[in-house]
XYZ file of C-alpha atoms in Angstrom:
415
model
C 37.229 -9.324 -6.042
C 35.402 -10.709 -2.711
C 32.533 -12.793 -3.691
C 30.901 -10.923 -0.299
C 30.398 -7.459 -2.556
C 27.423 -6.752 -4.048
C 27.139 -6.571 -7.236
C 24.734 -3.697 -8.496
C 23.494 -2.113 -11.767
C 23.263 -5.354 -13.891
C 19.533 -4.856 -15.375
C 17.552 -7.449 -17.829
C 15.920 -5.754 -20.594
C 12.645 -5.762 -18.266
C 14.498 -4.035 -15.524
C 14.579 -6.479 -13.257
C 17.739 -6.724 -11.012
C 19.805 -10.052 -12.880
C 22.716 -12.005 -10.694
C 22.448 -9.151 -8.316
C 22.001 -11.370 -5.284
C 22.250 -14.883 -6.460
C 22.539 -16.589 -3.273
C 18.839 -15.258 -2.587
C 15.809 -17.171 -2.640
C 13.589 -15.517 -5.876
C 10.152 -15.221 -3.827
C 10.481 -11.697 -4.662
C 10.982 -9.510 -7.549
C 12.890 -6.317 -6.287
C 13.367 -2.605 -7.986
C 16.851 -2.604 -9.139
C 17.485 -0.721 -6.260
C 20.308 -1.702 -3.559
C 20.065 -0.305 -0.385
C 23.084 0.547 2.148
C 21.644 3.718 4.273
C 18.373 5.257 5.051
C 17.675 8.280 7.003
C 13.779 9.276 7.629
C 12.154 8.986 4.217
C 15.257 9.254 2.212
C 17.108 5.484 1.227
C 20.333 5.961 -0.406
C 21.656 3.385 -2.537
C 25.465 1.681 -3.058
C 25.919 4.223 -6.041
C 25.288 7.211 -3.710
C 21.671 7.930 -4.777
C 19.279 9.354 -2.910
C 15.858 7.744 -3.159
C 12.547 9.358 -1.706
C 10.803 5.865 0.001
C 7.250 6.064 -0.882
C 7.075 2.263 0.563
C 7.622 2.580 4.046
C 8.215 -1.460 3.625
C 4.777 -1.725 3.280
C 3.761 0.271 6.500
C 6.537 -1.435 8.951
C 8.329 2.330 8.638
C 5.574 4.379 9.641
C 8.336 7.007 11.799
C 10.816 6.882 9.187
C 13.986 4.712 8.595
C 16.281 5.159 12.065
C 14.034 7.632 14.095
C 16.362 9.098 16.958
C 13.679 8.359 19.667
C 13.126 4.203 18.770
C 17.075 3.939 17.558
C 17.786 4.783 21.029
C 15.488 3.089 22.802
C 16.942 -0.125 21.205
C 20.432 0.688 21.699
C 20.054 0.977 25.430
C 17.491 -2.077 25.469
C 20.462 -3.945 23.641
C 23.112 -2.500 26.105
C 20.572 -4.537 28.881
C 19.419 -7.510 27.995
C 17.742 -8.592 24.385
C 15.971 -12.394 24.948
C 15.170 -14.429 27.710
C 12.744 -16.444 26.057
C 9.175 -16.231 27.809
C 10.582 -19.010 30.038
C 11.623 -16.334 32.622
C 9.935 -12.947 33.506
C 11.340 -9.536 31.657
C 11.132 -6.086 33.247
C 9.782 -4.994 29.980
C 7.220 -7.350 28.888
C 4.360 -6.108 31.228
C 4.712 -2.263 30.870
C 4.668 -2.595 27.225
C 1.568 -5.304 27.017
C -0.130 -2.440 29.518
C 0.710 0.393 26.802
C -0.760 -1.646 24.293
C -3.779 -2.971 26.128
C -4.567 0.852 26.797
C -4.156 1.853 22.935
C -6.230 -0.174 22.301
C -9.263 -0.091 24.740
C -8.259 -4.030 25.923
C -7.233 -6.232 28.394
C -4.801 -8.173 27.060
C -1.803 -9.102 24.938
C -0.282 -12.053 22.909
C 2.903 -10.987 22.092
C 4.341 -12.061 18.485
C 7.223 -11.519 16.342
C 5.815 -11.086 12.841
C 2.496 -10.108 11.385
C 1.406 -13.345 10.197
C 2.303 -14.862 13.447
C -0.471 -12.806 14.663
C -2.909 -13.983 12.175
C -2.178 -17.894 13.255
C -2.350 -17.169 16.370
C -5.607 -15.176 16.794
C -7.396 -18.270 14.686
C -5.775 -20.614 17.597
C -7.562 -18.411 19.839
C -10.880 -18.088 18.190
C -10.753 -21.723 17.089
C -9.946 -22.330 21.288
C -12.688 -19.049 22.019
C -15.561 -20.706 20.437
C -15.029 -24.680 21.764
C -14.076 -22.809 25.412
C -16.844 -20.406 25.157
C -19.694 -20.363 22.477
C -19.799 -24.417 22.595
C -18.869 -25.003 18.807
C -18.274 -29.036 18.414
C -14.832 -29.720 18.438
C -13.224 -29.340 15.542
C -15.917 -28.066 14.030
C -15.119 -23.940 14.132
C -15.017 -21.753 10.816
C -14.086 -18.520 10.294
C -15.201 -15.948 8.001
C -13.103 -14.074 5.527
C -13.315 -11.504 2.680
C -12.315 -12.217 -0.783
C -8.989 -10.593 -1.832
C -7.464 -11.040 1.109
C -4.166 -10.940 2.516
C -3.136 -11.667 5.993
C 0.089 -13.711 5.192
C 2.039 -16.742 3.672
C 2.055 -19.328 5.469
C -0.492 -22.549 4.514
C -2.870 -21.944 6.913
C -3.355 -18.522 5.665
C -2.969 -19.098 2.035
C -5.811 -21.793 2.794
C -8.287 -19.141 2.441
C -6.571 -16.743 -0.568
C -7.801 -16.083 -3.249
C -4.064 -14.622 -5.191
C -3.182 -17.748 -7.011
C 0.878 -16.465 -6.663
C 0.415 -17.296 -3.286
C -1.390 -20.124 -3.164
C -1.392 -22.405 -6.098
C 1.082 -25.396 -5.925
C 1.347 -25.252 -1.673
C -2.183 -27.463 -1.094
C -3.233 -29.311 0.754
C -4.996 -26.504 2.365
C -6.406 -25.967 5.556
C -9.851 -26.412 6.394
C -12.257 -24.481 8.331
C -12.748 -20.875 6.170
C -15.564 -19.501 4.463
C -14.671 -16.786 1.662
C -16.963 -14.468 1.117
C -16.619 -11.133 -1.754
C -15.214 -7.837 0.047
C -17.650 -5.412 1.210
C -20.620 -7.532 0.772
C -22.448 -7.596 3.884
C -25.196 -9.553 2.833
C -22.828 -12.244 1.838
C -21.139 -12.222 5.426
C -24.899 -12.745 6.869
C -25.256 -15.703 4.481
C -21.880 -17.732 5.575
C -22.327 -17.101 9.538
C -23.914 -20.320 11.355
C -23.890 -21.783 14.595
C -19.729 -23.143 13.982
C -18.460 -19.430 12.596
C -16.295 -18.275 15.779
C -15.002 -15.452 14.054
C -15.033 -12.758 11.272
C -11.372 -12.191 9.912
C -10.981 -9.163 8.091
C -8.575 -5.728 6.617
C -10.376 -2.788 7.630
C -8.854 -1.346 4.307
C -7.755 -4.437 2.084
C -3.593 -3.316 1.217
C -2.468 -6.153 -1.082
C -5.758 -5.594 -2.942
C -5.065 -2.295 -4.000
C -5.676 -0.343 -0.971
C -9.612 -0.982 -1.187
C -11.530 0.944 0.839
C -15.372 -0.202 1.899
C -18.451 1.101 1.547
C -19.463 3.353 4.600
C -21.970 0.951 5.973
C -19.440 -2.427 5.707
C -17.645 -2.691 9.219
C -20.403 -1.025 11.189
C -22.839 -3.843 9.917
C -20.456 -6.230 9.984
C -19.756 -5.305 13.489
C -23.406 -5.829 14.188
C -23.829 -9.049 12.590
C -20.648 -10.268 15.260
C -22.688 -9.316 18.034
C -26.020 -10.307 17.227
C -24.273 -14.063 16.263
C -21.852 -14.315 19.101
C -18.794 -14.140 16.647
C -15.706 -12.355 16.965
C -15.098 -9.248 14.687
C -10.899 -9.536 14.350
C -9.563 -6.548 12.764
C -6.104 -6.914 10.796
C -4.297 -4.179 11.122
C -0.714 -4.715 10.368
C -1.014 -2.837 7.709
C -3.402 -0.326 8.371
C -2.766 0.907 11.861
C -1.117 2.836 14.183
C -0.990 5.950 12.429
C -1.049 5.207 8.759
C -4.754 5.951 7.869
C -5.016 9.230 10.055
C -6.066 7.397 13.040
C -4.596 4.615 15.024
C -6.709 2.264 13.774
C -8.606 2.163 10.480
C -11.487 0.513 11.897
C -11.892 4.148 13.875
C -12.572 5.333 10.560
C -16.364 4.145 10.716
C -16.879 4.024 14.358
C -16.354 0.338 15.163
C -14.542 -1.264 18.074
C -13.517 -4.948 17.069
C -13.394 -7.698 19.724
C -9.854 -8.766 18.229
C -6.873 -5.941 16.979
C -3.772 -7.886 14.904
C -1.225 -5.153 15.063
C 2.028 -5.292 13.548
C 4.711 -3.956 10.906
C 4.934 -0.520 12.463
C 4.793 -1.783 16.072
C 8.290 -2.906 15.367
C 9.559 0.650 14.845
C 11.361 -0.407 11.576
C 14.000 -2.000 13.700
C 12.419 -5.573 14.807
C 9.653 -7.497 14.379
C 7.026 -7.161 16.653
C 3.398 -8.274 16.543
C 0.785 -8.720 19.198
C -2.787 -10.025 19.213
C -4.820 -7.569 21.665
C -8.102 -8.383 23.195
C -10.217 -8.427 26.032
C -9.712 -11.222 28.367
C -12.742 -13.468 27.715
C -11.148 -14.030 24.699
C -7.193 -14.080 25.052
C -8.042 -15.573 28.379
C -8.663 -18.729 27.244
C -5.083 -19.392 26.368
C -3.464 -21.550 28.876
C 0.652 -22.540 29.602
C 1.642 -24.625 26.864
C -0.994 -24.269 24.488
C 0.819 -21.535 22.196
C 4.392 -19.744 22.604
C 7.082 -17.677 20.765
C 10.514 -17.838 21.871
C 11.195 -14.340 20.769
C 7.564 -13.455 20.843
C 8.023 -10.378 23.232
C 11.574 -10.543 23.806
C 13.100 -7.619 26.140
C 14.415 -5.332 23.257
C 10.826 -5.715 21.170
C 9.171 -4.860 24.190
C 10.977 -1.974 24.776
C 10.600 -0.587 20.811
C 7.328 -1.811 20.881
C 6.315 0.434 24.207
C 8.681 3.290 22.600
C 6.526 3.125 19.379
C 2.908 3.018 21.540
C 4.074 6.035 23.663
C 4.861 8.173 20.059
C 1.173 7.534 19.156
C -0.285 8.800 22.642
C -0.682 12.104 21.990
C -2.525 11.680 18.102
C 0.384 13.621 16.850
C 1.181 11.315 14.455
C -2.443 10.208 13.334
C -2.732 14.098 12.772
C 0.226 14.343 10.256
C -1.101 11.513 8.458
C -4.876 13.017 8.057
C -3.284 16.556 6.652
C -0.617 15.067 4.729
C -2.449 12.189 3.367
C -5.092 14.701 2.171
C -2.251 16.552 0.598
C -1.236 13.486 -1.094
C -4.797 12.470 -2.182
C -5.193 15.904 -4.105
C -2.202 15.628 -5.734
C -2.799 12.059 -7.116
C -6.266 12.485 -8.341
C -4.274 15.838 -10.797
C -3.807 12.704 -12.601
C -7.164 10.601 -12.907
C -7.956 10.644 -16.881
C -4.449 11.465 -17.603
C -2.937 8.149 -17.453
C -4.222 7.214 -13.995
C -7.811 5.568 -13.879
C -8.086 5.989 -10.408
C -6.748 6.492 -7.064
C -7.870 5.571 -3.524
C -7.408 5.250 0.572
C -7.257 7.032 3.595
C -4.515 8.619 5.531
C -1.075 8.377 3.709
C -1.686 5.335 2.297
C -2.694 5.200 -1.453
C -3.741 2.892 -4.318
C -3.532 4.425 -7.919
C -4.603 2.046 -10.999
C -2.374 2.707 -14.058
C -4.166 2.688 -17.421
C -3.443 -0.773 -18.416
C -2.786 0.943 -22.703
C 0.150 2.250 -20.812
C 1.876 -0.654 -18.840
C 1.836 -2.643 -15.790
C 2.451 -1.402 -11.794
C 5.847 -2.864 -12.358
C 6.346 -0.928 -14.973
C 5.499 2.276 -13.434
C 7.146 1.635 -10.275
C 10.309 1.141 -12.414
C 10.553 4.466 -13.793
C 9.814 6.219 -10.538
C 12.895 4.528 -9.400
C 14.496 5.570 -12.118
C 13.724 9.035 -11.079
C 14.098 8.625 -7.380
C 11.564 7.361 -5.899
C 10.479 3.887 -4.265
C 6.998 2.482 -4.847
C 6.010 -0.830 -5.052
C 3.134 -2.647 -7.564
C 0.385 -4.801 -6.180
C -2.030 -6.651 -9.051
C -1.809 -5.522 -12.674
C -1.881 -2.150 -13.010
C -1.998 -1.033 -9.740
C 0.119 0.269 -7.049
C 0.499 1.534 -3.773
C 2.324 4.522 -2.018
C 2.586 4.365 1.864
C 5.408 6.716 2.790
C 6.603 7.174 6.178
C 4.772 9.579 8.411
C 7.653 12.002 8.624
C 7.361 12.702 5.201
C 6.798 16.347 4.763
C 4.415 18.822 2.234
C 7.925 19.326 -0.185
C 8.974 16.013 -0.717
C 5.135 15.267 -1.860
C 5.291 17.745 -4.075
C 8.638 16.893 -4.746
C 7.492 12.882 -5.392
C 4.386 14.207 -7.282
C 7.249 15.516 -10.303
C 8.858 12.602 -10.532
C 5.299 11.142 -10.844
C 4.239 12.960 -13.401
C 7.645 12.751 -15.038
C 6.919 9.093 -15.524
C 3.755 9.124 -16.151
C 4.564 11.054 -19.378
C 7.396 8.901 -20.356
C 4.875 5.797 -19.838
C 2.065 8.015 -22.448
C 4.786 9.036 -25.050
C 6.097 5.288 -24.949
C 2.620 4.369 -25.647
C 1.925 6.459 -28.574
């Protein structure tokens, strides 16, 4: 037999997927699941099985695995011309950075490949924003960030975690962040001083648990940016363009950011593409040479990435998210005292904490697969659902039985 086929259906006792892909780095811990096609919500694996994606690889499907409209887009980008590198000019770079600038109410766009490429580079630009323009000493800037963060993996950004899995044994860290608890305004006031250049934060926290704020958080924290000369930069990988019910989270509570790090979905499911989007005080004081991507908006990103800002327009798709997510929501709190302690978010995007009597997120995400659908565990006992957008009213309902289903194999295991 080829040593190129993949093997599939060899389970340890705990479930976990053993010698299926040996040849793999183990910096993550997969369902047993083995992917080879995926149409809209539905991922079917090498054994034929259909599986209902509840995932949405963690928000970077919002339209669904293949949608016609991005898939061809991308083929006749790819029939054109893919990379150039930013060293030369590409006739889709500007009328996609113009789509996004207008999505967003901004000026301007740093183009990036993956979502914590964003991240690094809008603390270049703070860092650069407040030497450049608010007069911090050099070398001197902070920035601000909430407690159960997560805005990526590499060390400057697992500087300032708090998730011991991704940060113990990578030190030395990176100076210049203050962490501050989640949602705790007061605490924010206490950390900002005359070097904080910036206030880095999820407008919902997804890695967390999908944790949503108090109603008061980002409008005060907004205030506290502007009062302080401080930039408010909202992550939104995760969280926006479509997935809460609006294009941004931040929308939820009325608040306007001075930075947007977007993300995940802006890649259509296809490529990676991530942008840093601000006004042009701020991005403005980038300069040649002082930060680059070689595929950092590429010709074929560009074009998905511009395909993917003209789908969300209309509001179309922030609209299917509000009535299905609220569809979703109802269904999931059926459960809250009946195995499920509680259940949270916005949009269709959920967190739902497993009694812990019963078993771990791992363990619960397990058994949906077993049953046919894909959801993946964050901490403990929790995890999250964030299906793709195209998702309809049945296969909620229809992802709600297998839910229950394994919910009641979890309580009669526990008796």
């Amino acid at each position: 037999m080829s040593d190129t086929l993949i093997p599939h259906g060899v389970t340890s006792s705990a479930g976990s997927t053993t010698d299926a892909e040996p040849h793999v780095a183990h910096n993550y811990s997969p369902i047993p699941v083995t992917a080879a096609t995926a149409e809209g919500v539905w991922i079917t694996d090498v054994d034929g099985k259909r599986h209902l994606d509840c995932l949405g690889a963690y928000s970077a499907v919002n339209f669904g695995h293949r949608h016609p409209r991005i898939v061809a887009a991308a083929l006749e980008q790819i029939e054109r011309v893919t990379l150039t590198s930013r060293a030369f000019r590409s006739d889709r770079l500007e009328p996609f950075c113009a789509a996004l600038a207008e999505l967003c109410g901004k000026e301007m766009v740093l183009p990036m490949n993956t979502g914590a490429e964003a991240v690094e580079s809008a603390i270049k630009v703070a860092r650069k924003w407040g030497y450049d323009v608010k007069g911090v000493p050099d070398g001197r800037a902070t920035i601000v960030v909430g407690g159960g963060n997560f805005h990526g993996r590499t060390t400057t950004i697992i500087s300032f975690s708090d998730d011991p899995d991704a940060r113990a044994g990578f030190g030395p860290y990176t100076p210049g962040f203050v962490r501050v608890p989640y949602g705790d305004v007061e605490a924010i006031a206490a950390a900002i001083d005359e070097t904080t250049v910036g206030i880095l934060l999820e407008p919902i926290q997804g890695e967390a648990g999908i944790i949503v704020p108090p109603d008061d958080y980002l409008p005060r924290v907004r205030a506290l940016c502007t009062d302080n000369d401080v930039l408010l930069i909202a992550d939104e990988i995760q969280s926006g363009l479509g997935r809460t019910g609006r294009t941004f989270a931040v929308e939820h509570w009325g608040v306007v950011p001075d930075v947007y790090l977007l993300g995940k979905a802006l890649g259509g499911g296809i490529v990676p593409v991530s942008a840093v989007v601000a006004n042009r005080d701020v991005l403005g004081v980038l300069h040649p040479g002082q930060h680059g991507s070689t595929f950092g908006g590429n010709p074929l990103a560009a074009a998905i990435g511009h395909t993917v800002v003209d789908m969300l327009a209309d509001g179309t798709w922030q609209e299917r998210a509000t009535d299905l997510g609220d569809h979703l929501h109802t269904r999931l709190r059926e459960f809250v005292g009946h195995g499920i302690v509680a259940t949270r978010g916005l949009g269709l995007w959920a967190g739902i904490d497993l009694d812990p009597a019963l078993g771990t997120g791992k363990d619960f995400c397990l058994r949906l697969a077993e049953h046919g659908v894909l959801a993946k565990d964050t901490h403990g006992s929790t995890l999250r659902l964030a299906p793709p957008l195209v998702i309809t009213v049945q296969e909620i309902d229809w992802a709600i039985e297998r839910f229950a289903e394994s919910l009641d194999e979890l309580r009669s295991r526990s008796v």
